[in-house]
Tab-separated table of C-alpha atoms and ligand atoms in Angstrom:
chain	number	residue	atom	x	y	z
I	1253	MET	CA	35.153	-5.259	8.377
I	1254	GLY	CA	34.102	-3.040	10.296
I	1255	PRO	CA	34.549	0.907	9.183
I	1256	HIS	CA	36.787	1.470	6.080
I	1257	GLY	CA	39.387	4.745	6.631
I	1258	PHE	CA	38.909	5.543	10.126
I	1259	GLN	CA	41.113	3.418	12.541
I	1260	ASP	CA	42.673	6.648	13.439
I	1261	ALA	CA	40.592	8.748	13.936
I	1262	ALA	CA	39.284	9.920	17.457
I	1263	VAL	CA	35.418	10.319	18.205
I	1264	TRP	CA	33.290	11.051	21.183
I	1265	LEU	CA	31.905	7.561	21.791
I	1266	ARG	CA	29.562	7.019	24.031
I	1267	THR	CA	31.004	3.366	26.357
I	1268	ALA	CA	28.877	1.400	28.080
I	1269	VAL	CA	30.619	1.114	31.660
I	1270	SER	CA	27.811	0.094	33.742
I	1271	VAL	CA	24.634	-1.803	34.037
I	1272	GLU	CA	23.099	1.132	36.114
I	1273	ARG	CA	20.646	2.907	35.176
I	1274	GLU	CA	22.104	6.113	36.408
I	1275	GLY	CA	25.355	6.675	34.878
I	1276	TRP	CA	25.611	3.509	32.569
I	1277	ALA	CA	27.932	5.384	30.094
I	1278	LYS	CA	30.443	7.770	29.517
I	1279	PHE	CA	31.753	9.776	27.047
I	1280	GLY	CA	35.325	10.258	25.526
I	1281	TYR	CA	37.567	10.756	22.642
I	1282	VAL	CA	38.212	6.895	21.451
I	1283	ARG	CA	39.990	5.393	18.423
I	1284	MET	CA	37.372	3.149	17.322
I	1285	PRO	CA	39.772	0.079	17.251
I	1286	GLU	CA	40.244	0.539	20.896
I	1287	TYR	CA	36.490	0.650	22.008
I	1288	ARG	CA	36.434	-1.812	24.921
I	1289	TRP	CA	33.448	-2.947	26.803
I	1290	GLY	CA	32.680	-5.718	29.883
I	1291	ILE	CA	30.266	-8.082	28.981
I	1292	LEU	CA	26.943	-6.548	29.699
I	1293	LEU	CA	23.845	-7.813	30.980
I	1294	ALA	CA	20.940	-5.811	32.220
I	1295	PRO	CA	20.785	-7.300	36.658
I	1296	ALA	CA	19.314	-10.521	37.378
I	1297	VAL	CA	15.860	-10.233	38.708
I	1298	GLU	CA	15.274	-11.989	41.982
I	1299	GLY	CA	13.063	-14.834	41.559
I	1300	ARG	CA	12.151	-14.027	38.238
I	1301	ILE	CA	9.524	-16.273	36.453
I	1302	ILE	CA	8.669	-17.969	33.327
I	1303	SER	CA	5.875	-15.502	31.642
I	1304	PHE	CA	4.401	-17.416	28.856
I	1305	GLY	CA	4.164	-20.353	27.057
I	1306	GLU	CA	4.093	-24.222	28.643
I	1307	HIS	CA	6.557	-23.630	31.675
I	1308	LEU	CA	4.201	-20.313	32.761
I	1309	GLY	CA	5.313	-19.872	36.501
I	1310	GLU	CA	8.422	-22.017	36.360
I	1311	PRO	CA	11.484	-20.486	37.388
I	1312	VAL	CA	13.731	-19.190	34.698
I	1313	TRP	CA	16.844	-21.030	33.487
I	1314	GLN	CA	20.489	-19.904	34.119
I	1315	GLU	CA	21.514	-23.195	31.704
I	1316	VAL	CA	20.255	-24.187	28.444
I	1317	PRO	CA	17.648	-26.645	28.912
I	1318	GLY	CA	18.742	-29.877	26.625
I	1319	GLU	CA	15.586	-29.898	24.518
I	1320	TYR	CA	16.016	-26.537	23.394
I	1321	ARG	CA	19.308	-26.132	22.836
I	1322	ALA	CA	19.216	-26.582	19.344
I	1323	LEU	CA	15.847	-23.928	18.926
I	1324	LEU	CA	17.815	-21.321	21.423
I	1325	ARG	CA	21.381	-21.816	19.649
I	1326	ARG	CA	19.382	-20.714	15.975
I	1327	ILE	CA	17.812	-17.846	17.722
I	1328	ILE	CA	21.535	-16.383	18.798
I	1329	VAL	CA	22.788	-17.183	15.857
I	1330	VAL	CA	20.575	-15.092	13.667
I	1331	GLN	CA	20.208	-12.203	15.779
I	1332	GLY	CA	24.282	-12.402	16.052
I	1333	ASP	CA	24.423	-12.595	12.518
I	1334	THR	CA	22.285	-9.448	11.804
I	1335	GLU	CA	25.037	-7.151	14.462
I	1336	PRO	CA	28.346	-7.599	12.194
I	1337	ALA	CA	26.280	-7.405	8.778
I	1338	SER	CA	24.967	-3.807	9.756
I	1339	VAL	CA	28.431	-2.946	10.448
I	1340	GLU	CA	29.310	-4.265	6.779
I	1341	GLN	CA	26.818	-2.750	5.676
I	1342	GLN	CA	27.518	1.074	6.548
I	1343	ARG	CA	31.258	0.733	5.847
I	1344	TYR	CA	31.716	2.807	3.480
I	1345	LEU	CA	29.277	5.711	4.305
I	1346	GLY	CA	31.928	7.807	6.775
I	1347	LYS	CA	33.523	9.048	3.263
I	1348	THR	CA	29.955	11.213	2.356
I	1349	ALA	CA	29.149	11.822	6.367
I	1350	PRO	CA	27.011	15.216	5.897
I	1351	SER	CA	28.683	16.402	9.045
I	1352	LEU	CA	31.165	15.585	11.718
I	1353	TYR	CA	27.865	14.945	14.194
I	1354	ASP	CA	26.144	12.243	11.608
I	1355	LEU	CA	29.686	11.143	11.275
I	1356	ARG	CA	29.995	10.217	14.774
I	1357	ASN	CA	26.466	8.895	15.322
I	1358	LEU	CA	26.889	6.593	12.365
I	1359	PHE	CA	30.287	5.508	14.526
I	1360	GLN	CA	28.620	4.935	17.903
I	1361	VAL	CA	25.748	3.086	15.764
I	1362	ASN	CA	28.980	0.714	14.374
I	1363	VAL	CA	30.763	0.183	17.799
I	1364	GLU	CA	27.747	-1.197	19.370
I	1365	GLU	CA	26.463	-3.136	16.697
I	1366	GLY	CA	29.745	-4.695	17.570
I	1367	ARG	CA	29.213	-5.028	20.902
I	1368	HIS	CA	25.806	-6.566	19.928
I	1369	LEU	CA	27.889	-9.325	18.508
I	1370	TRP	CA	30.143	-9.886	21.287
I	1371	ALA	CA	27.481	-10.198	23.581
I	1372	MET	CA	25.588	-12.795	21.718
I	1373	VAL	CA	29.326	-14.578	20.444
I	1374	TYR	CA	29.419	-14.724	24.739
I	1375	LEU	CA	26.094	-16.645	25.353
I	1376	LEU	CA	27.480	-19.050	21.876
I	1377	GLN	CA	30.645	-19.624	23.912
I	1378	LYS	CA	29.354	-19.729	27.092
I	1379	TYR	CA	26.606	-21.962	26.875
I	1380	PHE	CA	26.757	-24.186	24.207
I	1381	GLY	CA	30.400	-25.984	23.943
I	1382	ARG	CA	31.751	-26.991	21.691
I	1383	ASP	CA	28.637	-26.219	18.220
I	1384	GLY	CA	28.479	-22.615	20.189
I	1385	ARG	CA	32.231	-22.038	19.615
I	1386	GLU	CA	31.967	-23.371	15.840
I	1387	GLU	CA	28.804	-21.178	15.375
I	1388	ALA	CA	30.775	-18.369	16.665
I	1389	ALA	CA	33.548	-18.561	14.197
I	1390	GLU	CA	31.083	-18.622	11.664
I	1391	LEU	CA	30.031	-15.452	12.221
I	1392	LEU	CA	33.217	-14.515	11.499
I	1393	GLU	CA	33.006	-15.338	8.130
I	1394	ARG	CA	29.791	-15.070	6.830
I	1395	ARG	CA	29.760	-11.171	5.174
I	1396	SER	CA	27.180	-8.661	4.033
I	1397	GLY	CA	26.555	-9.726	0.487
I	1398	ASP	CA	28.588	-12.280	0.168
I	1399	ALA	CA	27.766	-14.860	-3.436
I	1400	ASP	CA	28.948	-17.552	-1.290
I	1401	LYS	CA	28.981	-17.154	2.577
I	1402	PRO	CA	25.614	-14.364	2.441
I	1403	ARG	CA	24.494	-12.877	5.799
I	1404	ILE	CA	21.572	-15.450	7.316
I	1405	LEU	CA	18.392	-12.570	6.601
I	1406	GLY	CA	17.886	-11.582	3.367
I	1407	ALA	CA	17.401	-7.381	4.249
I	1408	PHE	CA	21.033	-7.807	5.740
I	1409	ASN	CA	22.457	-8.913	2.532
I	1410	ALA	CA	21.080	-5.338	0.821
I	1411	GLU	CA	22.875	-2.323	0.137
I	1412	THR	CA	23.012	0.377	2.499
I	1413	PRO	CA	24.432	3.324	-0.708
I	1414	ASP	CA	24.013	6.257	1.026
I	1415	TRP	CA	22.585	8.375	4.070
I	1416	LEU	CA	19.382	8.339	3.872
I	1417	SER	CA	19.696	4.788	2.985
I	1418	PHE	CA	21.371	4.485	6.509
I	1419	PHE	CA	19.256	6.500	8.333
I	1420	LEU	CA	16.118	4.302	6.858
I	1421	PHE	CA	17.681	1.285	7.561
I	1422	THR	CA	18.037	2.647	11.218
I	1423	PHE	CA	14.297	3.432	11.513
I	1424	PHE	CA	12.643	0.595	9.729
I	1425	THR	CA	15.554	-2.408	10.031
I	1426	ASP	CA	17.393	-1.256	13.266
I	1427	ARG	CA	13.302	-1.310	14.718
I	1428	ASP	CA	13.262	-4.578	13.881
I	1429	GLY	CA	16.025	-5.044	15.963
I	1430	LYS	CA	13.961	-3.498	18.549
I	1431	MET	CA	10.816	-5.637	18.164
I	1432	GLN	CA	13.091	-8.683	18.497
I	1433	LEU	CA	15.165	-7.806	21.176
I	1434	GLU	CA	12.576	-7.042	23.183
I	1435	ALA	CA	10.165	-9.917	22.681
I	1436	LEU	CA	13.573	-12.156	23.198
I	1437	ALA	CA	14.328	-9.914	26.903
I	1438	HIS	CA	11.161	-12.407	27.965
I	1439	SER	CA	12.944	-15.545	27.242
I	1440	GLY	CA	13.149	-18.445	29.843
I	1441	PHE	CA	16.524	-18.667	29.178
I	1442	ASP	CA	17.681	-15.612	31.918
I	1443	PRO	CA	21.363	-15.218	30.669
I	1444	LEU	CA	19.497	-14.372	26.594
I	1445	SER	CA	16.760	-12.491	28.407
I	1446	MET	CA	19.206	-10.410	30.502
I	1447	THR	CA	22.023	-9.588	27.348
I	1448	CYS	CA	18.589	-8.232	25.252
I	1449	ARG	CA	17.556	-5.846	27.799
I	1450	PHE	CA	20.648	-4.000	27.828
I	1451	MET	CA	21.067	-4.409	24.255
I	1452	LEU	CA	17.518	-2.112	23.987
I	1453	ALA	CA	18.862	0.567	25.706
I	1454	GLU	CA	21.662	1.461	23.360
I	1455	GLU	CA	18.398	0.934	20.568
I	1456	ALA	CA	17.040	3.525	21.932
I	1457	HIS	CA	19.936	5.831	20.510
I	1458	HIS	CA	19.860	3.734	17.124
I	1459	MET	CA	15.988	4.461	16.654
I	1460	PHE	CA	16.461	8.158	17.491
I	1461	VAL	CA	19.193	8.527	14.817
I	1462	GLY	CA	16.998	7.077	12.714
I	1463	VAL	CA	13.690	9.167	12.812
I	1464	THR	CA	16.217	12.480	13.200
I	1465	GLY	CA	18.277	11.542	10.146
I	1466	VAL	CA	14.493	11.260	8.187
I	1467	SER	CA	13.308	13.837	9.538
I	1468	ARG	CA	16.201	16.812	8.872
I	1469	ILE	CA	16.348	15.598	5.319
I	1470	VAL	CA	12.051	16.145	5.062
I	1471	GLU	CA	13.506	19.751	6.834
I	1472	ALA	CA	15.574	20.367	4.365
I	1473	THR	CA	13.448	19.582	1.477
I	1474	ALA	CA	10.415	21.029	2.737
I	1475	ALA	CA	11.840	24.075	3.869
I	1476	ALA	CA	13.816	24.877	0.552
I	1477	MET	CA	10.821	24.130	-0.981
I	1478	LYS	CA	8.734	26.801	0.402
I	1479	LYS	CA	11.259	29.185	-0.123
I	1480	GLY	CA	11.376	28.675	-3.714
I	1481	ALA	CA	7.947	28.972	-4.087
I	1482	ILE	CA	7.760	25.687	-5.379
I	1483	ASP	CA	3.509	24.105	-5.129
I	1484	ASP	CA	4.012	20.748	-7.117
I	1485	PRO	CA	5.742	18.604	-4.471
I	1486	TYR	CA	5.849	15.859	-7.538
I	1487	ASP	CA	7.746	18.473	-9.838
I	1488	ALA	CA	11.101	16.060	-8.577
I	1489	GLU	CA	13.529	18.446	-10.489
I	1490	ALA	CA	12.475	21.616	-9.170
I	1491	ALA	CA	13.266	20.754	-5.318
I	1492	ARG	CA	16.935	18.796	-7.260
I	1493	ALA	CA	17.472	22.446	-8.687
I	1494	LEU	CA	18.090	23.205	-5.233
I	1495	GLY	CA	19.788	20.583	-3.611
I	1496	VAL	CA	17.409	18.741	-1.895
I	1497	ILE	CA	15.867	15.447	-1.851
I	1498	ASP	CA	12.258	15.156	-3.654
I	1499	LEU	CA	9.605	14.274	-1.503
I	1500	PRO	CA	8.772	11.103	-3.677
I	1501	THR	CA	12.135	9.667	-3.943
I	1502	ILE	CA	12.112	9.941	-0.024
I	1503	GLN	CA	8.317	8.080	-0.262
I	1504	ARG	CA	10.450	5.252	-2.334
I	1505	LYS	CA	13.058	5.198	-0.604
I	1506	ILE	CA	10.769	4.139	2.393
I	1507	ASN	CA	9.090	1.885	0.194
I	1508	LEU	CA	12.425	-0.056	0.022
I	1509	HIS	CA	13.047	0.058	3.223
I	1510	CYS	CA	10.236	-0.649	4.857
I	1511	SER	CA	9.049	-3.934	2.434
I	1512	LEU	CA	13.138	-5.388	3.346
I	1513	THR	CA	12.531	-4.614	6.891
I	1514	LEU	CA	8.750	-6.470	6.882
I	1515	ASP	CA	10.518	-9.515	5.180
I	1516	LEU	CA	12.685	-10.027	8.796
I	1517	PHE	CA	9.781	-10.830	10.746
I	1518	GLY	CA	9.023	-14.828	8.958
I	1519	SER	CA	6.268	-16.036	7.443
I	1520	GLU	CA	3.271	-14.246	8.858
I	1521	LEU	CA	2.012	-17.874	10.080
I	1522	SER	CA	4.911	-19.742	11.553
I	1523	THR	CA	5.088	-22.889	13.481
I	1524	ASN	CA	8.539	-22.024	14.430
I	1525	SER	CA	7.261	-18.958	15.868
I	1526	SER	CA	4.957	-20.975	17.757
I	1527	THR	CA	7.572	-23.401	19.018
I	1528	TYR	CA	9.793	-21.063	20.595
I	1529	PHE	CA	6.678	-20.050	22.311
I	1530	ASN	CA	5.347	-22.767	23.647
I	1531	ALA	CA	8.573	-23.078	24.386
I	1532	GLY	CA	9.140	-20.334	26.471
I	1533	LEU	CA	12.144	-18.803	24.575
I	1534	LYS	CA	10.745	-15.756	23.048
I	1535	GLY	CA	7.992	-14.309	23.984
I	1536	ARG	CA	5.740	-11.421	22.016
I	1537	TYR	CA	6.264	-7.560	22.218
I	1538	HIS	CA	5.754	-6.435	25.630
I	1539	GLU	CA	4.704	-9.970	26.867
I	1540	GLU	CA	4.348	-8.927	30.835
I	1541	ARG	CA	2.567	-6.376	30.344
I	1542	LEU	CA	-0.352	-8.154	28.001
I	1543	ASP	CA	-3.801	-8.926	30.030
I	1544	ASP	CA	-4.144	-12.556	29.008
I	1545	ASP	CA	-3.189	-16.504	29.975
I	1546	HIS	CA	0.362	-16.472	28.404
I	1547	ARG	CA	-0.692	-19.340	26.781
I	1548	LEU	CA	-2.881	-18.672	24.057
I	1549	LEU	CA	-4.724	-21.798	23.976
I	1550	ASP	CA	-7.994	-20.573	22.651
I	1551	ALA	CA	-6.801	-17.021	21.539
I	1552	THR	CA	-7.034	-15.773	17.168
I	1553	TYR	CA	-5.733	-13.663	15.993
I	1554	ARG	CA	-6.358	-11.456	12.484
I	1555	VAL	CA	-4.203	-11.557	9.370
I	1556	LEU	CA	-4.671	-10.642	6.288
I	1557	GLU	CA	-4.246	-13.362	3.456
I	1558	HIS	CA	-4.645	-13.769	0.047
I	1559	HIS	CA	-7.470	-15.800	-1.808
I	1560	GLU	CA	-8.421	-16.664	-5.222
I	1561	GLY	CA	-7.365	-13.015	-6.089
I	1562	LEU	CA	-8.569	-11.237	-3.087
I	1563	LEU	CA	-7.236	-9.930	-0.086
I	1564	ARG	CA	-9.557	-11.058	2.986
I	1565	THR	CA	-9.209	-10.868	6.692
I	1566	VAL	CA	-9.026	-14.443	8.487
I	1567	GLU	CA	-9.134	-15.404	12.102
I	1568	VAL	CA	-6.522	-18.025	13.136
I	1569	PRO	CA	-5.273	-19.625	16.049
I	1570	ALA	CA	-3.426	-16.825	17.650
I	1571	LEU	CA	-0.155	-19.703	18.311
I	1572	ARG	CA	0.522	-19.398	14.747
I	1573	ALA	CA	0.546	-15.988	14.108
I	1574	LEU	CA	2.761	-14.628	16.377
I	1575	ASN	CA	5.656	-13.312	13.616
I	1576	ALA	CA	2.306	-11.540	11.883
I	1577	ARG	CA	1.242	-9.666	15.582
I	1578	LEU	CA	5.516	-8.735	15.833
I	1579	ARG	CA	5.242	-7.249	12.423
I	1580	ASP	CA	1.891	-5.549	13.138
I	1581	ASP	CA	3.421	-4.123	16.688
I	1582	PHE	CA	6.082	-3.164	14.492
I	1583	ILE	CA	4.073	-1.173	11.760
I	1584	GLU	CA	2.449	-0.003	14.682
I	1585	ASP	CA	5.605	1.768	16.446
I	1586	CYS	CA	6.137	3.220	13.122
I	1587	SER	CA	3.696	5.500	13.769
I	1588	GLY	CA	4.942	8.123	15.800
I	1589	GLY	CA	7.825	8.970	13.038
I	1590	LEU	CA	5.687	8.836	10.191
I	1591	ARG	CA	2.948	11.065	11.888
I	1592	MET	CA	6.565	13.487	12.674
I	1593	TRP	CA	7.734	13.927	9.383
I	1594	ASN	CA	4.189	14.481	7.732
I	1595	ARG	CA	3.751	17.454	10.431
I	1596	GLN	CA	6.894	18.995	9.271
I	1597	ILE	CA	5.548	18.959	5.430
I	1598	ALA	CA	2.289	20.133	6.195
I	1599	ASP	CA	4.069	23.326	8.563
I	1600	HIS	CA	5.768	24.347	5.170
I	1601	GLY	CA	2.258	24.748	3.627
I	1602	ILE	CA	3.374	21.315	1.149
I	1603	ASP	CA	0.534	18.943	0.239
I	1604	TYR	CA	1.835	15.473	0.230
I	1605	GLN	CA	2.435	12.742	2.704
I	1606	LEU	CA	4.730	10.395	3.417
I	1607	GLU	CA	3.424	6.393	4.375
I	1608	VAL	CA	4.517	3.060	4.700
I	1609	PRO	CA	3.503	1.133	2.119
I	1610	HIS	CA	0.822	-1.876	2.225
I	1611	ILE	CA	2.043	-4.878	4.159
I	1612	GLY	CA	1.591	-6.577	1.441
I	1613	PHE	CA	3.884	-4.503	-1.425
I	1614	ASN	CA	6.995	-5.722	-2.814
I	1615	ARG	CA	7.569	-8.832	-0.197
I	1616	GLN	CA	9.794	-11.782	-0.632
I	1617	VAL	CA	8.797	-14.067	2.741
I	1618	GLY	CA	5.493	-14.896	3.749
I	1619	SER	CA	2.068	-15.082	2.641
I	1620	PHE	CA	2.507	-12.415	0.361
I	1621	ARG	CA	5.819	-13.423	-1.533
I	1622	ASP	CA	3.858	-15.089	-4.649
I	1623	VAL	CA	1.756	-11.993	-5.331
I	1624	GLU	CA	2.205	-8.587	-6.056
I	1625	ILE	CA	0.596	-5.727	-4.306
I	1626	SER	CA	0.656	-2.151	-5.146
I	1627	PRO	CA	1.544	0.365	-1.916
I	1628	SER	CA	-1.627	1.581	-1.592
I	1629	GLY	CA	-2.856	-2.032	-1.137
I	1630	SER	CA	-4.151	-3.515	-4.723
I	1631	LEU	CA	-3.558	-6.844	-5.799
I	1632	ILE	CA	-2.063	-6.512	-9.291
I	1633	ASP	CA	-0.695	-8.612	-12.216
I	1634	SER	CA	3.180	-8.789	-12.379
I	1635	ALA	CA	2.761	-6.862	-15.775
I	1636	THR	CA	1.814	-3.722	-14.002
I	1637	PHE	CA	3.714	-4.105	-11.086
I	1638	GLU	CA	6.869	-4.266	-13.590
I	1639	SER	CA	5.431	-1.489	-15.307
I	1640	ARG	CA	5.108	0.894	-12.395
I	1641	ARG	CA	8.321	-0.466	-10.361
I	1642	THR	CA	10.456	3.123	-11.138
I	1643	GLU	CA	7.268	4.639	-9.680
I	1644	TRP	CA	7.602	2.969	-6.164
I	1645	LEU	CA	10.617	2.383	-6.066
I	1646	PRO	CA	14.151	3.451	-5.823
I	1647	ASN	CA	14.970	4.148	-9.852
I	1648	ASP	CA	18.517	4.592	-11.585
I	1649	ASP	CA	18.317	8.555	-11.956
I	1650	ASP	CA	17.570	8.446	-7.926
I	1651	SER	CA	20.491	6.647	-7.369
I	1652	ALA	CA	22.631	8.538	-9.370
I	1653	TYR	CA	20.897	11.698	-7.638
I	1654	ILE	CA	21.619	11.048	-4.764
I	1655	ALA	CA	24.963	9.417	-5.525
I	1656	ASP	CA	25.972	12.991	-6.632
I	1657	LEU	CA	24.929	15.081	-3.727
I	1658	MET	CA	27.138	12.206	-0.874
I	1659	LYS	CA	30.058	14.700	-0.552
I	1660	PRO	CA	31.676	14.785	2.985
I	1661	GLU	CA	31.465	17.773	5.195
I	1662	ARG	CA	34.209	17.948	7.480
I	1663	THR	CA	33.723	21.696	9.304
I	1664	PRO	CA	32.845	21.464	12.492
I	1665	GLY	CA	29.059	22.963	12.797
I	1666	GLU	CA	28.861	22.638	8.961
I	1667	PHE	CA	25.982	20.465	7.426
I	1668	ALA	CA	25.493	19.358	3.767
I	1669	THR	CA	22.925	21.506	1.957
I	1670	TRP	CA	20.203	18.425	2.037
I	1671	ILE	CA	19.764	17.811	5.432
I	1672	ALA	CA	18.963	20.260	7.740
I	1673	GLN	CA	20.774	20.783	11.583
I	1674	PRO	CA	19.713	19.163	14.776
I	1675	SER	CA	17.983	20.440	16.991
I	1676	HIS	CA	20.549	19.662	20.107
I	1677	GLY	CA	24.392	18.166	20.087
I	1678	VAL	CA	25.835	14.969	21.816
I	1679	ASP	CA	26.517	14.394	25.582
I	1680	LYS	CA	25.162	18.577	26.291
I	1681	LYS	CA	27.681	19.140	23.729
I	1682	PRO	CA	27.120	21.953	21.177
I	1683	LEU	CA	27.011	21.625	16.940
I	1684	ASP	CA	29.729	22.523	15.896
I	1685	PHE	CA	32.135	20.156	18.857
I	1686	GLU	CA	34.792	18.110	17.215
I	1687	TYR	CA	32.714	15.335	17.359
I	1688	VAL	CA	34.816	13.419	15.050
I	1689	ARG	CA	39.071	14.176	14.997
I	1690	LEU	CA	40.594	13.524	11.740
I	1691	PRO	CA	44.618	13.185	11.552
I	1692	GLY	CA	46.671	14.554	9.804
W	2011	LIG	N1	15.776	-14.238	5.254
W	2011	LIG	O1	8.969	-20.255	9.920
W	2011	LIG	P1	9.336	-18.864	9.582
W	2011	LIG	C1	18.696	-6.274	14.707
W	2011	LIG	C2	13.760	-18.552	6.943
W	2011	LIG	S1	17.167	-7.396	12.954
W	2011	LIG	C3	15.951	-15.461	4.658
W	2011	LIG	O2	8.514	-17.959	8.501
W	2011	LIG	P2	10.773	-17.818	11.892
W	2011	LIG	C4	19.222	-5.611	13.714
W	2011	LIG	C5	13.947	-19.339	9.125
W	2011	LIG	O3	15.335	-18.831	9.394
W	2011	LIG	C6	16.982	-8.385	14.138
W	2011	LIG	N2	15.606	-16.624	5.834
W	2011	LIG	O4	10.117	-18.012	10.565
W	2011	LIG	C7	18.775	-4.733	13.598
W	2011	LIG	C8	13.264	-20.632	8.775
W	2011	LIG	O5	14.323	-21.420	8.508
W	2011	LIG	P3	14.828	-22.569	9.547
W	2011	LIG	C9	17.383	-9.888	14.541
W	2011	LIG	C10	14.409	-16.498	6.148
W	2011	LIG	O6	11.541	-18.736	12.359
W	2011	LIG	C11	19.937	-3.310	12.441
W	2011	LIG	C12	12.015	-20.636	7.390
W	2011	LIG	O7	12.678	-19.585	7.053
W	2011	LIG	N3	16.626	-10.679	14.751
W	2011	LIG	O8	18.578	-7.150	15.661
W	2011	LIG	O9	9.379	-18.340	12.715
W	2011	LIG	C13	20.967	-3.306	13.016
W	2011	LIG	C14	10.994	-20.670	8.256
W	2011	LIG	O10	11.046	-19.320	8.803
W	2011	LIG	C15	13.855	-15.052	6.868
W	2011	LIG	C16	16.095	-12.114	14.979
W	2011	LIG	O11	15.281	-12.061	14.159
W	2011	LIG	C17	14.761	-13.937	6.122
W	2011	LIG	N4	13.793	-13.085	5.710
W	2011	LIG	O12	11.066	-16.121	12.140
W	2011	LIG	C18	21.560	-4.783	13.844
W	2011	LIG	C19	15.779	-12.351	15.941
W	2011	LIG	N5	12.693	-15.209	7.392
W	2011	LIG	O13	14.991	-22.548	10.618
W	2011	LIG	C20	20.824	-5.266	13.638
W	2011	LIG	C21	15.840	-14.196	15.796
W	2011	LIG	C22	12.300	-16.489	7.662
W	2011	LIG	O14	13.068	-23.224	9.105
W	2011	LIG	N6	15.424	-14.898	14.573
W	2011	LIG	N7	13.416	-17.379	7.241
W	2011	LIG	O15	15.611	-23.251	8.298
W	2011	LIG	C23	13.661	-14.922	14.401
W	2011	LIG	O16	13.664	-15.287	15.664
W	2011	LIG	C24	13.363	-15.711	13.828
W	2011	LIG	O17	14.506	-16.883	12.830
W	2011	LIG	C25	13.342	-14.994	12.116
W	2011	LIG	C26	12.249	-15.813	11.640
W	2011	LIG	C27	11.926	-14.211	13.130
W	2011	LIG	C28	14.500	-14.137	11.900
């Protein structure tokens, strides 16, 4: 279920070879079926203690505590399930890559997601006995988008049909991965913590692919608009005539990928999340840097909710609002990318700003599931939502236009019209380096 049609290609891949900060990876041409890795855990921290929850201050566990076995297995299975899912979602993108540089980055992300699946399967096999082995086998049976055996979390059954979606997926959805892995890196179950800490090193590259990919698309669009003296950013036809993706279409794609990703944080108020925290299984983002009791005994947290036709902020016990808090940290983490893209648009003298949609827009999970909210945050009725759907979410016309743009560019150093060149190559290689050697 890996990348389709590139089994014989030699790809300039980074392979993790060590857990040391320096020299942890080496580059070289590898055929993807031959990509191999060790089971890599970040180094054990001598004398590590649990940093939150009821077991605060106790030594971390090297074996699964009996009372938390089912909970831990569930977390590991959910985490493991997302990794192959994303590779399945991206399986056909190689056919339409806008350059060999991008093709190589796609494959780098894919092989690392494969390794992350392996890392979770290792935990299931080594620590959970027979039921762990059964869960591991089931991870290989589920498929993204399959009607009978879908992947567990919603966003991992959606399509990644084109390269703008791929970059937005790596920007938003991989960022959920980063936030969740960071929260799990504080786990009292030491093998999970060590595994997640090492995975985070690779996740940084996925963030890079996403933020720079969108930035290069925005750059190509804004530069073409300036050159073509297009003043009206809403004149999609004029931008499209220049072979670039108009800004309102990029905004609609942002609205879709951001809202799908927000669903991955679960319900804002969740007893599952407080159980995970109390048990010392899953902490908060940057748990060890937070200055509080790490028990949240009397703490409160402010969450937005809707009540009798109004949106209002209420204070709730912080222990119940851990999913909402992680989601808020996620939105904050996204803001740097948005700022960068908007600076680029402004630098070309174009009056347009990209934004993340309101947290209640287009939600299928959590407290906004049963209401309709516009991207700017107004409560609306379903008829209004439906009448404006094509303005707020990618429509058939957008999909047809983008699908038409997606033509492969396979000459080293050449890039499709709709995406600017990156500022530098991979592994200090020039942009016209042959990042993927295609057979024949
Ligand atoms: N779709 O209390 P609730 C990544 C279920 S991405 C379907 O609201 P909870 C990556 C939930 O399982 C990161 N079902 O939420 C990115 C529960 O069912 P059970 C992946 C959903 O449990 C890109 C029930 O609804 N890692 O690594 O507090 C490329 C009530 O749940 C959904 C993790 O997510 C949904 N969206 O939190 C590659 C970390 N949301 O158990 C990789 C591990 C909820 O009652 N997972 N449900 O039958 C977790 O920590 C939690 O499972 C969640 C949900 C945060 C996902």
